[in-house]
Amino acid sequence: MSDTGPSPRSTTPRTVLISGASIAGPALAYWLHRYGFAVTVVERAPELRTGGYKVDVRGAAIEVAERMGILEDIQRASTDMQTGAYVNDDGKRIATLPADIFGARVDRDDEIMRGDLARILYERTRADVEYLFGDSITSITSATPATSATSVTSVTERADGLHGADGIGGPDSPDSPDSPDGVDVTFEHAAPRRFNLVVGADGLHSTVRRLAFGPEEQFVRHLGAYISAFSMPNELGLDREELYHALPGRLICAYSSAGDPAAKGLLVFRSPRLSYDHRDRQQQLTLLEAAFEGVGAESSPAGGWGQVPRMLEAAREAGDFYFDGMQLIEMDRWSHGRVVLLGDAAHCPSPASGQGTGMALVGAYVLAGELAAAGRAPEEAFGRYETEMRGYVAVNHALARKFARDMTAGTRRQIRFRHLMIRALPHMPWKNLIAKKIADDVQRAAQAITLKDYPAPHRASGPAPAAARPTYAA
């Protein structure tokens, strides 16, 4: 990063609360700590969530990972997928391609399990960032001069532990959490506290977005499909291979990644928007089973891959079961006062884009850099953050809309044509050009932002003073 520009040490707000400990939250915490902020991350789950499906890191996100020093960690934890194939009802491979073509990956692009990336980011930040697991925000209120400093639990002592030598973060500082320019936050379990800034990095169903901007329904754009992912026994003996089976309106996938003795299942189906509780696992399982009822059963006239009934059984037993809509989040603005949204909470591109993880990493880099550059003017930083990110988000949302349509073919004729093209591709003299064309849309979206060089961090990331280290579980 550039060594020019204003030093963030004496001008930036000191305390930041981040909601969400998946990808966007810890990535932002990493950068903010390097810029001298005292960071707290609150996460509803009782511990770090290490489940999830495989995610891509491409384009600008690769550059961010390199600047963070985690690119080699990502490469070591790579899924190392080798091939992708479509299979018929009997599981016979009828069309096979290299996995990188299936995933539209080029050059240094890589793929990693979401849980592995979450673990990498957590390990890079746990010594310097306060983590509150098993808790959630219940209210967010802008602080006013009339608010008594004794009405909230102050984090001044922790900030003094980081910066007490030069007085920054003390109670008389304009950046103190006890100054009027703050946000009062209450939690389900922890005592109330005040922070200079609050960041919602808590995903598609963001609590921070609901509290600060209004009901989720205002911002969700359903793309006409649902997706479920879960671990399952590797009864197929897959080795870094992904198998796909397509039916009209449905897509079934099973795969295994490097170093994981289990396999993963992925089920996608077309549907109008459904009404259910996104925290009610049984409701979700009922909807999933209804969408795939009879598929793969010997007596079913609809046919389908015989593995599907076992996949549904595995979904019922999986500890990492996931189910949600293919949905975009579209908002006119991502900040309100001293509250700002990041990642899926601000602009979820849905799993259809394959870009949510990359956008989270890039957004964290941009938001932290703009906060460091803007000094005591977070509203200015938020505006610049949006300016930098809007075009990037728009391109990836367009990609999501396209892929959501393409993931589930509408007719058996369309499926047969797709199989024919994939089967013929390795034998075509211009196969490399066709493979490049397949990847072009994805690569254009992954590289649709030019990363700025922000002020250099005032100190290298390393172990923080003891006051900043605790990792609490409520």
CSV table of C-alpha atoms in Angstrom, one decimal:
chain,number,residue,atom,x,y,z
A,1,MET,CA,0.0,0.0,0.0
A,2,SER,CA,1.0,3.6,-0.5
A,3,ASP,CA,3.1,5.3,2.3
A,4,THR,CA,1.6,8.7,1.4
A,5,GLY,CA,-1.5,10.4,2.7
A,6,PRO,CA,-2.7,11.5,6.1
A,7,SER,CA,-1.9,9.4,9.2
A,8,PRO,CA,-5.0,7.9,10.6
A,9,ARG,CA,-3.6,7.7,14.2
A,10,SER,CA,-4.8,10.9,15.7
A,11,THR,CA,-7.9,11.7,13.7
A,12,THR,CA,-10.0,8.6,13.2
A,13,PRO,CA,-12.9,7.5,15.4
A,14,ARG,CA,-11.5,4.9,17.8
A,15,THR,CA,-14.2,2.3,18.6
A,16,VAL,CA,-16.2,0.3,16.1
A,17,LEU,CA,-18.8,-2.5,16.7
A,18,ILE,CA,-19.1,-5.0,13.8
A,19,SER,CA,-22.1,-7.3,13.7
A,20,GLY,CA,-21.2,-10.6,12.0
A,21,ALA,CA,-18.2,-12.9,12.3
A,22,SER,CA,-18.4,-14.7,8.9
A,23,ILE,CA,-16.2,-13.1,6.2
A,24,ALA,CA,-17.0,-9.4,5.8
A,25,GLY,CA,-16.9,-8.7,9.6
A,26,PRO,CA,-13.5,-10.2,10.4
A,27,ALA,CA,-12.0,-8.9,7.2
A,28,LEU,CA,-13.0,-5.4,8.2
A,29,ALA,CA,-11.8,-5.9,11.7
A,30,TYR,CA,-8.4,-6.9,10.3
A,31,TRP,CA,-8.0,-3.6,8.4
A,32,LEU,CA,-9.5,-1.4,11.1
A,33,HIS,CA,-7.2,-2.8,13.7
A,34,ARG,CA,-4.2,-2.0,11.5
A,35,TYR,CA,-5.5,1.6,11.2
A,36,GLY,CA,-5.6,1.9,15.0
A,37,PHE,CA,-9.3,1.4,15.7
A,38,ALA,CA,-10.5,-0.6,18.7
A,39,VAL,CA,-12.8,-3.2,17.3
A,40,THR,CA,-15.5,-5.4,18.8
A,41,VAL,CA,-17.2,-8.1,16.7
A,42,VAL,CA,-20.5,-9.5,17.9
A,43,GLU,CA,-21.8,-12.8,16.5
A,44,ARG,CA,-25.1,-14.6,17.1
A,45,ALA,CA,-23.7,-18.1,16.8
A,46,PRO,CA,-22.2,-19.5,20.0
A,47,GLU,CA,-18.8,-20.1,18.2
A,48,LEU,CA,-17.2,-19.6,14.9
A,49,ARG,CA,-19.3,-21.1,12.2
A,50,THR,CA,-17.0,-23.4,10.1
A,51,GLY,CA,-19.6,-25.0,7.8
A,52,GLY,CA,-20.8,-23.8,4.4
A,53,TYR,CA,-20.2,-24.5,0.8
A,54,LYS,CA,-17.2,-23.7,-1.4
A,55,VAL,CA,-16.7,-20.1,-2.4
A,56,ASP,CA,-14.6,-18.4,-5.1
A,57,VAL,CA,-11.9,-15.7,-4.6
A,58,ARG,CA,-11.3,-14.0,-7.9
A,59,GLY,CA,-10.1,-10.8,-9.5
A,60,ALA,CA,-9.9,-7.8,-7.1
A,61,ALA,CA,-10.5,-10.1,-4.1
A,62,ILE,CA,-7.2,-11.9,-4.9
A,63,GLU,CA,-5.4,-8.6,-4.7
A,64,VAL,CA,-7.1,-7.8,-1.4
A,65,ALA,CA,-6.1,-11.2,0.0
A,66,GLU,CA,-2.6,-10.6,-1.1
A,67,ARG,CA,-2.5,-7.2,0.6
A,68,MET,CA,-3.9,-8.8,3.8
A,69,GLY,CA,-1.2,-11.5,3.7
A,70,ILE,CA,-3.7,-14.4,3.6
A,71,LEU,CA,-3.4,-15.4,-0.1
A,72,GLU,CA,-1.0,-18.2,0.7
A,73,ASP,CA,-3.3,-19.4,3.4
A,74,ILE,CA,-6.2,-19.5,0.9
A,75,GLN,CA,-4.0,-21.4,-1.6
A,76,ARG,CA,-3.0,-24.0,1.1
A,77,ALA,CA,-6.7,-24.5,2.0
A,78,SER,CA,-7.8,-24.6,-1.7
A,79,THR,CA,-10.5,-27.1,-2.6
A,80,ASP,CA,-8.2,-28.2,-5.4
A,81,MET,CA,-11.2,-29.3,-7.5
A,82,GLN,CA,-10.1,-31.2,-10.6
A,83,THR,CA,-13.2,-32.0,-12.7
A,84,GLY,CA,-16.9,-31.3,-13.0
A,85,ALA,CA,-19.3,-33.6,-14.7
A,86,TYR,CA,-23.0,-33.9,-15.5
A,87,VAL,CA,-24.5,-37.3,-14.7
A,88,ASN,CA,-27.6,-39.2,-15.8
A,89,ASP,CA,-30.2,-40.9,-13.6
A,90,ASP,CA,-27.8,-43.8,-13.0
A,91,GLY,CA,-25.0,-41.5,-12.0
A,92,LYS,CA,-23.0,-42.2,-15.2
A,93,ARG,CA,-20.8,-39.3,-16.3
A,94,ILE,CA,-22.1,-38.0,-19.6
A,95,ALA,CA,-20.2,-34.7,-20.0
A,96,THR,CA,-17.0,-33.8,-18.2
A,97,LEU,CA,-14.8,-30.6,-18.1
A,98,PRO,CA,-11.9,-29.3,-15.9
A,99,ALA,CA,-13.3,-27.8,-12.7
A,100,ASP,CA,-11.7,-24.4,-13.5
A,101,ILE,CA,-13.9,-24.1,-16.6
A,102,PHE,CA,-16.9,-25.0,-14.6
A,103,GLY,CA,-15.9,-22.4,-12.0
A,104,ALA,CA,-14.8,-19.7,-14.6
A,105,ARG,CA,-11.5,-19.4,-12.8
A,106,VAL,CA,-8.3,-18.1,-14.4
A,107,ASP,CA,-4.8,-17.2,-13.3
A,108,ARG,CA,-4.5,-16.9,-9.5
A,109,ASP,CA,-8.3,-17.3,-8.9
A,110,ASP,CA,-8.9,-19.9,-6.2
A,111,GLU,CA,-11.7,-21.7,-4.4
A,112,ILE,CA,-12.0,-22.4,-0.7
A,113,MET,CA,-14.6,-23.7,1.7
A,114,ARG,CA,-16.4,-20.8,3.4
A,115,GLY,CA,-15.6,-22.2,6.8
A,116,ASP,CA,-11.9,-22.4,6.1
A,117,LEU,CA,-11.8,-18.8,5.0
A,118,ALA,CA,-13.7,-17.7,8.1
A,119,ARG,CA,-11.2,-19.6,10.2
A,120,ILE,CA,-8.2,-17.9,8.5
A,121,LEU,CA,-9.7,-14.5,9.1
A,122,TYR,CA,-10.6,-15.2,12.7
A,123,GLU,CA,-7.1,-16.5,13.5
A,124,ARG,CA,-5.6,-13.3,11.9
A,125,THR,CA,-7.8,-11.1,14.2
A,126,ARG,CA,-8.6,-13.0,17.4
A,127,ALA,CA,-5.5,-11.6,19.3
A,128,ASP,CA,-6.3,-8.0,18.4
A,129,VAL,CA,-10.1,-7.9,18.3
A,130,GLU,CA,-12.8,-8.5,20.9
A,131,TYR,CA,-15.2,-11.2,19.8
A,132,LEU,CA,-18.6,-11.6,21.5
A,133,PHE,CA,-20.0,-14.9,20.5
A,134,GLY,CA,-23.5,-16.1,21.4
A,135,ASP,CA,-24.9,-12.5,21.4
A,136,SER,CA,-26.8,-10.1,19.1
A,137,ILE,CA,-27.6,-6.4,18.9
A,138,THR,CA,-31.2,-5.5,20.1
A,139,SER,CA,-31.2,-1.7,19.6
A,140,ILE,CA,-29.1,1.0,18.1
A,141,THR,CA,-29.6,4.7,19.2
A,142,SER,CA,-27.6,7.7,18.2
A,143,ALA,CA,-26.0,9.2,21.2
A,144,THR,CA,-26.8,12.8,22.2
A,145,PRO,CA,-25.1,15.3,24.4
A,146,ALA,CA,-27.8,14.8,27.0
A,147,THR,CA,-27.0,11.1,27.2
A,148,SER,CA,-25.3,10.3,30.5
A,149,ALA,CA,-21.9,8.7,30.2
A,150,THR,CA,-22.8,6.5,33.1
A,151,SER,CA,-25.9,5.1,31.2
A,152,VAL,CA,-23.8,2.8,29.1
A,153,THR,CA,-20.9,0.5,29.7
A,154,SER,CA,-17.8,2.3,28.3
A,155,VAL,CA,-15.1,0.7,26.2
A,156,THR,CA,-12.8,3.6,27.0
A,157,GLU,CA,-10.6,1.5,29.2
A,158,ARG,CA,-10.0,-0.9,26.3
A,159,ALA,CA,-9.3,2.0,23.9
A,160,ASP,CA,-6.9,3.5,26.5
A,161,GLY,CA,-5.1,0.2,26.7
A,162,LEU,CA,-4.4,0.5,23.0
A,163,HIS,CA,-3.6,4.2,22.8
A,164,GLY,CA,-3.3,5.6,26.3
A,165,ALA,CA,0.3,6.7,25.8
A,166,ASP,CA,-0.7,9.7,23.7
A,167,GLY,CA,-4.1,10.3,25.3
A,168,ILE,CA,-6.1,9.2,22.2
A,169,GLY,CA,-9.3,7.5,23.2
A,170,GLY,CA,-9.5,9.1,26.6
A,171,PRO,CA,-12.8,10.5,27.9
A,172,ASP,CA,-12.0,14.1,26.8
A,173,SER,CA,-11.1,13.1,23.3
A,174,PRO,CA,-13.6,13.9,20.5
A,175,ASP,CA,-13.1,10.3,19.4
A,176,SER,CA,-14.1,8.9,22.8
A,177,PRO,CA,-17.0,6.5,22.9
A,178,ASP,CA,-18.4,8.8,25.7
A,179,SER,CA,-18.5,11.8,23.3
A,180,PRO,CA,-21.8,12.9,21.7
A,181,ASP,CA,-20.7,11.5,18.4
A,182,GLY,CA,-21.4,7.9,19.1
A,183,VAL,CA,-24.0,5.1,19.0
A,184,ASP,CA,-25.6,3.5,22.0
A,185,VAL,CA,-26.1,-0.2,21.5
A,186,THR,CA,-27.9,-2.8,23.6
A,187,PHE,CA,-27.4,-6.6,23.3
A,188,GLU,CA,-29.4,-9.7,24.1
A,189,HIS,CA,-26.9,-10.6,26.8
A,190,ALA,CA,-24.0,-8.2,27.2
A,191,ALA,CA,-24.4,-4.9,29.0
A,192,PRO,CA,-25.1,-1.8,26.9
A,193,ARG,CA,-22.2,0.0,25.4
A,194,ARG,CA,-21.4,3.0,23.2
A,195,PHE,CA,-19.3,2.9,20.0
A,196,ASN,CA,-18.2,5.6,17.6
A,197,LEU,CA,-19.4,3.5,14.6
A,198,VAL,CA,-21.6,0.4,14.1
A,199,VAL,CA,-21.1,-1.8,11.0
A,200,GLY,CA,-23.7,-4.4,9.9
A,201,ALA,CA,-21.8,-7.2,8.3
A,202,ASP,CA,-24.4,-9.7,9.3
A,203,GLY,CA,-25.6,-11.1,6.0
A,204,LEU,CA,-28.7,-11.3,3.9
A,205,HIS,CA,-31.0,-11.2,7.0
A,206,SER,CA,-29.1,-8.4,8.7
A,207,THR,CA,-30.2,-7.3,12.2
A,208,VAL,CA,-28.4,-4.0,11.9
A,209,ARG,CA,-30.1,-3.3,8.6
A,210,ARG,CA,-33.5,-4.0,10.1
A,211,LEU,CA,-32.8,-1.8,13.1
A,212,ALA,CA,-31.3,1.1,11.2
A,213,PHE,CA,-33.0,1.1,7.8
A,214,GLY,CA,-36.3,-0.8,8.2
A,215,PRO,CA,-37.8,-4.2,7.4
A,216,GLU,CA,-35.9,-6.6,5.1
A,217,GLU,CA,-38.8,-6.8,2.6
A,218,GLN,CA,-38.0,-3.3,1.4
A,219,PHE,CA,-34.7,-4.4,0.0
A,220,VAL,CA,-35.0,-8.0,-1.1
A,221,ARG,CA,-35.2,-8.9,-4.7
A,222,HIS,CA,-36.1,-12.6,-5.2
A,223,LEU,CA,-34.4,-14.2,-8.2
A,224,GLY,CA,-36.9,-17.1,-8.6
A,225,ALA,CA,-34.9,-19.9,-7.0
A,226,TYR,CA,-33.9,-21.5,-3.6
A,227,ILE,CA,-30.7,-23.2,-2.7
A,228,SER,CA,-29.7,-25.6,0.1
A,229,ALA,CA,-26.2,-26.9,1.0
A,230,PHE,CA,-25.1,-29.4,3.6
A,231,SER,CA,-22.5,-32.1,4.4
A,232,MET,CA,-23.1,-35.7,3.5
A,233,PRO,CA,-21.3,-39.0,3.6
A,234,ASN,CA,-19.0,-39.5,0.6
A,235,GLU,CA,-20.7,-42.7,-0.5
A,236,LEU,CA,-19.8,-41.9,-4.1
A,237,GLY,CA,-16.1,-41.9,-3.4
A,238,LEU,CA,-15.6,-38.5,-4.9
A,239,ASP,CA,-12.1,-37.1,-5.0
A,240,ARG,CA,-12.0,-33.3,-5.7
A,241,GLU,CA,-14.8,-33.8,-8.2
A,242,GLU,CA,-18.2,-32.2,-8.5
A,243,LEU,CA,-21.2,-34.0,-10.1
A,244,TYR,CA,-24.2,-32.3,-11.5
A,245,HIS,CA,-27.6,-33.6,-12.4
A,246,ALA,CA,-30.2,-31.4,-14.0
A,247,LEU,CA,-34.0,-31.7,-14.1
A,248,PRO,CA,-36.4,-29.1,-15.4
A,249,GLY,CA,-36.4,-26.4,-12.7
A,250,ARG,CA,-34.0,-28.2,-10.5
A,251,LEU,CA,-30.2,-28.7,-10.1
A,252,ILE,CA,-28.5,-31.4,-7.9
A,253,CYS,CA,-24.8,-31.3,-7.1
A,254,ALA,CA,-22.5,-33.5,-5.0
A,255,TYR,CA,-18.8,-32.7,-4.5
A,256,SER,CA,-15.8,-33.4,-2.4
A,257,SER,CA,-12.8,-31.0,-1.8
A,258,ALA,CA,-9.2,-31.6,-0.9
A,259,GLY,CA,-8.6,-32.9,2.7
A,260,ASP,CA,-12.3,-33.4,3.5
A,261,PRO,CA,-13.4,-37.0,4.0
A,262,ALA,CA,-17.1,-36.0,3.8
A,263,ALA,CA,-18.9,-34.7,0.7
A,264,LYS,CA,-21.2,-31.7,0.2
A,265,GLY,CA,-24.6,-31.7,-1.3
A,266,LEU,CA,-26.2,-28.8,-3.1
A,267,LEU,CA,-29.9,-28.6,-4.2
A,268,VAL,CA,-31.4,-25.8,-6.2
A,269,PHE,CA,-35.0,-25.4,-7.3
A,270,ARG,CA,-37.1,-22.7,-9.0
A,271,SER,CA,-39.9,-21.2,-7.0
A,272,PRO,CA,-41.7,-18.0,-6.4
A,273,ARG,CA,-40.9,-16.3,-3.1
A,274,LEU,CA,-41.9,-18.6,-0.2
A,275,SER,CA,-43.0,-17.6,3.2
A,276,TYR,CA,-41.1,-19.2,6.1
A,277,ASP,CA,-39.0,-18.4,9.1
A,278,HIS,CA,-35.3,-18.2,8.0
A,279,ARG,CA,-34.3,-19.5,11.5
A,280,ASP,CA,-36.7,-22.5,11.4
A,281,ARG,CA,-34.8,-25.5,10.1
A,282,GLN,CA,-37.8,-27.8,10.1
A,283,GLN,CA,-39.8,-25.4,7.9
A,284,GLN,CA,-36.9,-25.2,5.5
A,285,LEU,CA,-36.4,-29.0,5.3
A,286,THR,CA,-40.2,-29.4,4.6
A,287,LEU,CA,-39.9,-26.9,1.7
A,288,LEU,CA,-36.8,-28.7,0.3
A,289,GLU,CA,-38.3,-32.1,0.5
A,290,ALA,CA,-41.5,-30.9,-1.2
A,291,ALA,CA,-39.4,-29.5,-4.1
A,292,PHE,CA,-37.6,-32.8,-4.7
A,293,GLU,CA,-40.4,-35.2,-3.8
A,294,GLY,CA,-40.1,-38.4,-5.8
A,295,VAL,CA,-36.9,-37.4,-7.5
A,296,GLY,CA,-34.6,-40.4,-7.8
A,297,ALA,CA,-37.1,-42.8,-6.4
A,298,GLU,CA,-37.3,-46.1,-8.3
A,299,SER,CA,-41.1,-45.9,-8.6
A,300,SER,CA,-41.1,-42.3,-9.7
A,301,PRO,CA,-42.1,-41.7,-13.3
A,302,ALA,CA,-40.2,-38.4,-13.2
A,303,GLY,CA,-36.9,-40.3,-12.8
A,304,GLY,CA,-33.9,-38.4,-11.6
A,305,TRP,CA,-30.6,-39.2,-10.0
A,306,GLY,CA,-30.9,-42.1,-7.5
A,307,GLN,CA,-28.6,-40.2,-5.1
A,308,VAL,CA,-31.3,-37.6,-4.3
A,309,PRO,CA,-33.2,-39.5,-1.6
A,310,ARG,CA,-30.0,-40.1,0.3
A,311,MET,CA,-29.0,-36.4,-0.1
A,312,LEU,CA,-32.4,-35.4,1.4
A,313,GLU,CA,-31.7,-37.8,4.3
A,314,ALA,CA,-28.3,-36.3,4.8
A,315,ALA,CA,-29.8,-32.8,4.8
A,316,ARG,CA,-32.0,-33.8,7.7
A,317,GLU,CA,-29.0,-35.0,9.7
A,318,ALA,CA,-26.4,-32.4,8.7
A,319,GLY,CA,-25.1,-30.0,11.4
A,320,ASP,CA,-24.3,-27.4,8.8
A,321,PHE,CA,-27.6,-27.4,6.9
A,322,TYR,CA,-28.2,-24.2,4.9
A,323,PHE,CA,-31.3,-23.1,3.1
A,324,ASP,CA,-32.2,-19.7,1.6
A,325,GLY,CA,-33.5,-17.9,-1.4
A,326,MET,CA,-31.5,-16.7,-4.3
A,327,GLN,CA,-31.9,-13.0,-3.5
A,328,LEU,CA,-30.3,-9.7,-4.1
A,329,ILE,CA,-30.2,-6.8,-1.6
A,330,GLU,CA,-30.7,-3.5,-3.3
A,331,MET,CA,-30.5,-0.2,-1.3
A,332,ASP,CA,-30.4,3.5,-2.2
A,333,ARG,CA,-27.7,4.0,0.5
A,334,TRP,CA,-25.7,1.8,2.8
A,335,SER,CA,-25.2,4.2,5.7
A,336,HIS,CA,-27.4,6.1,8.2
A,337,GLY,CA,-25.6,8.4,10.6
A,338,ARG,CA,-22.8,6.4,12.1
A,339,VAL,CA,-24.2,3.1,11.1
A,340,VAL,CA,-23.0,1.5,7.8
A,341,LEU,CA,-23.6,-1.8,6.0
A,342,LEU,CA,-21.0,-4.1,4.5
A,343,GLY,CA,-21.1,-7.3,2.4
A,344,ASP,CA,-24.3,-9.2,2.0
A,345,ALA,CA,-26.1,-6.9,4.5
A,346,ALA,CA,-25.6,-4.0,2.0
A,347,HIS,CA,-25.6,-5.6,-1.4
A,348,CYS,CA,-26.0,-9.4,-1.3
A,349,PRO,CA,-25.5,-10.7,-4.9
A,350,SER,CA,-26.9,-14.1,-4.0
A,351,PRO,CA,-25.0,-17.4,-4.4
A,352,ALA,CA,-25.9,-17.4,-8.1
A,353,SER,CA,-23.2,-14.8,-8.7
A,354,GLY,CA,-20.4,-16.7,-7.0
A,355,GLN,CA,-19.1,-13.3,-6.0
A,356,GLY,CA,-20.4,-12.7,-2.5
A,357,THR,CA,-17.2,-13.6,-0.8
A,358,GLY,CA,-15.0,-11.6,-3.1
A,359,MET,CA,-17.3,-8.6,-2.7
A,360,ALA,CA,-17.1,-8.9,1.1
A,361,LEU,CA,-13.3,-8.9,1.1
A,362,VAL,CA,-13.1,-6.0,-1.3
A,363,GLY,CA,-15.8,-4.0,0.5
A,364,ALA,CA,-14.0,-4.4,3.8
A,365,TYR,CA,-10.7,-3.1,2.3
A,366,VAL,CA,-12.5,-0.1,0.8
A,367,LEU,CA,-14.5,0.8,3.8
A,368,ALA,CA,-11.6,0.6,6.2
A,369,GLY,CA,-9.4,2.6,3.9
A,370,GLU,CA,-11.9,5.3,3.4
A,371,LEU,CA,-12.5,5.6,7.2
A,372,ALA,CA,-8.7,5.9,7.7
A,373,ALA,CA,-8.4,8.6,5.0
A,374,ALA,CA,-11.4,10.6,6.1
A,375,GLY,CA,-10.2,11.2,9.7
A,376,ARG,CA,-13.1,12.3,12.0
A,377,ALA,CA,-15.6,12.5,9.2
A,378,PRO,CA,-17.2,9.0,9.0
A,379,GLU,CA,-20.1,10.3,6.9
A,380,GLU,CA,-17.6,11.5,4.3
A,381,ALA,CA,-15.9,8.1,4.4
A,382,PHE,CA,-19.2,6.3,3.9
A,383,GLY,CA,-20.0,8.4,0.9
A,384,ARG,CA,-16.6,7.6,-0.7
A,385,TYR,CA,-17.0,3.9,0.1
A,386,GLU,CA,-20.3,3.9,-1.8
A,387,THR,CA,-18.8,5.8,-4.7
A,388,GLU,CA,-16.0,3.2,-5.0
A,389,MET,CA,-18.3,0.2,-4.6
A,390,ARG,CA,-21.5,1.0,-6.5
A,391,GLY,CA,-20.3,0.2,-10.0
A,392,TYR,CA,-18.7,-3.0,-8.8
A,393,VAL,CA,-21.9,-4.1,-7.1
A,394,ALA,CA,-24.1,-3.2,-10.1
A,395,VAL,CA,-22.0,-5.5,-12.5
A,396,ASN,CA,-22.2,-8.4,-10.0
A,397,HIS,CA,-25.9,-8.0,-9.5
A,398,ALA,CA,-26.4,-8.2,-13.2
A,399,LEU,CA,-24.2,-11.4,-13.3
A,400,ALA,CA,-26.4,-12.9,-10.5
A,401,ARG,CA,-29.6,-12.3,-12.4
A,402,LYS,CA,-28.2,-14.0,-15.5
A,403,PHE,CA,-26.8,-17.0,-13.6
A,404,ALA,CA,-29.9,-17.5,-11.5
A,405,ARG,CA,-31.8,-18.0,-14.8
A,406,ASP,CA,-29.1,-20.3,-16.2
A,407,MET,CA,-28.6,-22.5,-13.2
A,408,THR,CA,-31.9,-24.3,-13.6
A,409,ALA,CA,-32.9,-25.2,-17.2
A,410,GLY,CA,-36.6,-25.0,-17.9
A,411,THR,CA,-37.0,-28.0,-20.2
A,412,ARG,CA,-35.4,-31.4,-20.8
A,413,ARG,CA,-34.6,-30.2,-24.3
A,414,GLN,CA,-32.5,-27.4,-22.9
A,415,ILE,CA,-30.7,-29.9,-20.6
A,416,ARG,CA,-29.9,-32.3,-23.4
A,417,PHE,CA,-28.5,-29.4,-25.5
A,418,ARG,CA,-26.3,-28.3,-22.6
A,419,HIS,CA,-25.0,-31.9,-22.1
A,420,LEU,CA,-24.2,-32.1,-25.9
A,421,MET,CA,-22.2,-28.9,-25.8
A,422,ILE,CA,-20.2,-29.8,-22.8
A,423,ARG,CA,-19.5,-33.3,-24.2
A,424,ALA,CA,-18.3,-31.8,-27.5
A,425,LEU,CA,-16.2,-29.0,-26.1
A,426,PRO,CA,-13.0,-30.9,-25.4
A,427,HIS,CA,-12.9,-32.0,-29.0
A,428,MET,CA,-13.4,-28.6,-30.6
A,429,PRO,CA,-10.3,-27.0,-32.2
A,430,TRP,CA,-11.4,-23.6,-30.7
A,431,LYS,CA,-12.1,-25.0,-27.2
A,432,ASN,CA,-9.8,-22.5,-25.5
A,433,LEU,CA,-11.6,-19.6,-27.0
A,434,ILE,CA,-14.9,-21.0,-25.9
A,435,ALA,CA,-13.6,-21.6,-22.4
A,436,LYS,CA,-12.4,-18.0,-22.3
A,437,LYS,CA,-15.8,-16.8,-23.4
A,438,ILE,CA,-17.5,-18.8,-20.6
A,439,ALA,CA,-15.2,-17.1,-18.1
A,440,ASP,CA,-15.4,-13.6,-19.6
A,441,ASP,CA,-18.6,-12.4,-17.8
A,442,VAL,CA,-17.5,-13.7,-14.4
A,443,GLN,CA,-14.0,-12.2,-14.8
A,444,ARG,CA,-15.5,-8.8,-15.9
A,445,ALA,CA,-17.5,-8.7,-12.8
A,446,ALA,CA,-14.7,-9.9,-10.5
A,447,GLN,CA,-12.4,-7.1,-11.8
A,448,ALA,CA,-15.0,-4.4,-12.0
A,449,ILE,CA,-13.2,-2.2,-9.5
A,450,THR,CA,-9.8,-0.6,-9.3
A,451,LEU,CA,-8.4,-0.7,-5.8
A,452,LYS,CA,-7.1,2.5,-4.3
A,453,ASP,CA,-4.0,2.8,-2.2
A,454,TYR,CA,-5.0,4.1,1.2
A,455,PRO,CA,-2.9,5.7,4.0
A,456,ALA,CA,-0.3,3.2,5.3
A,457,PRO,CA,-1.3,1.7,8.6
A,458,HIS,CA,0.5,3.4,11.5
A,459,ARG,CA,1.8,0.1,12.8
A,460,ALA,CA,2.1,-3.4,11.6
A,461,SER,CA,-0.5,-5.9,12.7
A,462,GLY,CA,0.6,-7.9,15.6
A,463,PRO,CA,-0.3,-8.9,19.2
A,464,ALA,CA,-2.3,-6.2,20.9
A,465,PRO,CA,-2.1,-5.2,24.5
A,466,ALA,CA,-3.8,-7.5,26.9
A,467,ALA,CA,-6.9,-5.2,27.2
A,468,ALA,CA,-7.7,-5.8,23.6
A,469,ARG,CA,-7.4,-9.5,23.5
A,470,PRO,CA,-10.4,-11.1,25.2
A,471,THR,CA,-12.6,-13.5,23.3
A,472,TYR,CA,-15.9,-13.7,25.2
A,473,ALA,CA,-18.7,-16.2,24.9
A,474,ALA,CA,-22.0,-15.0,26.4
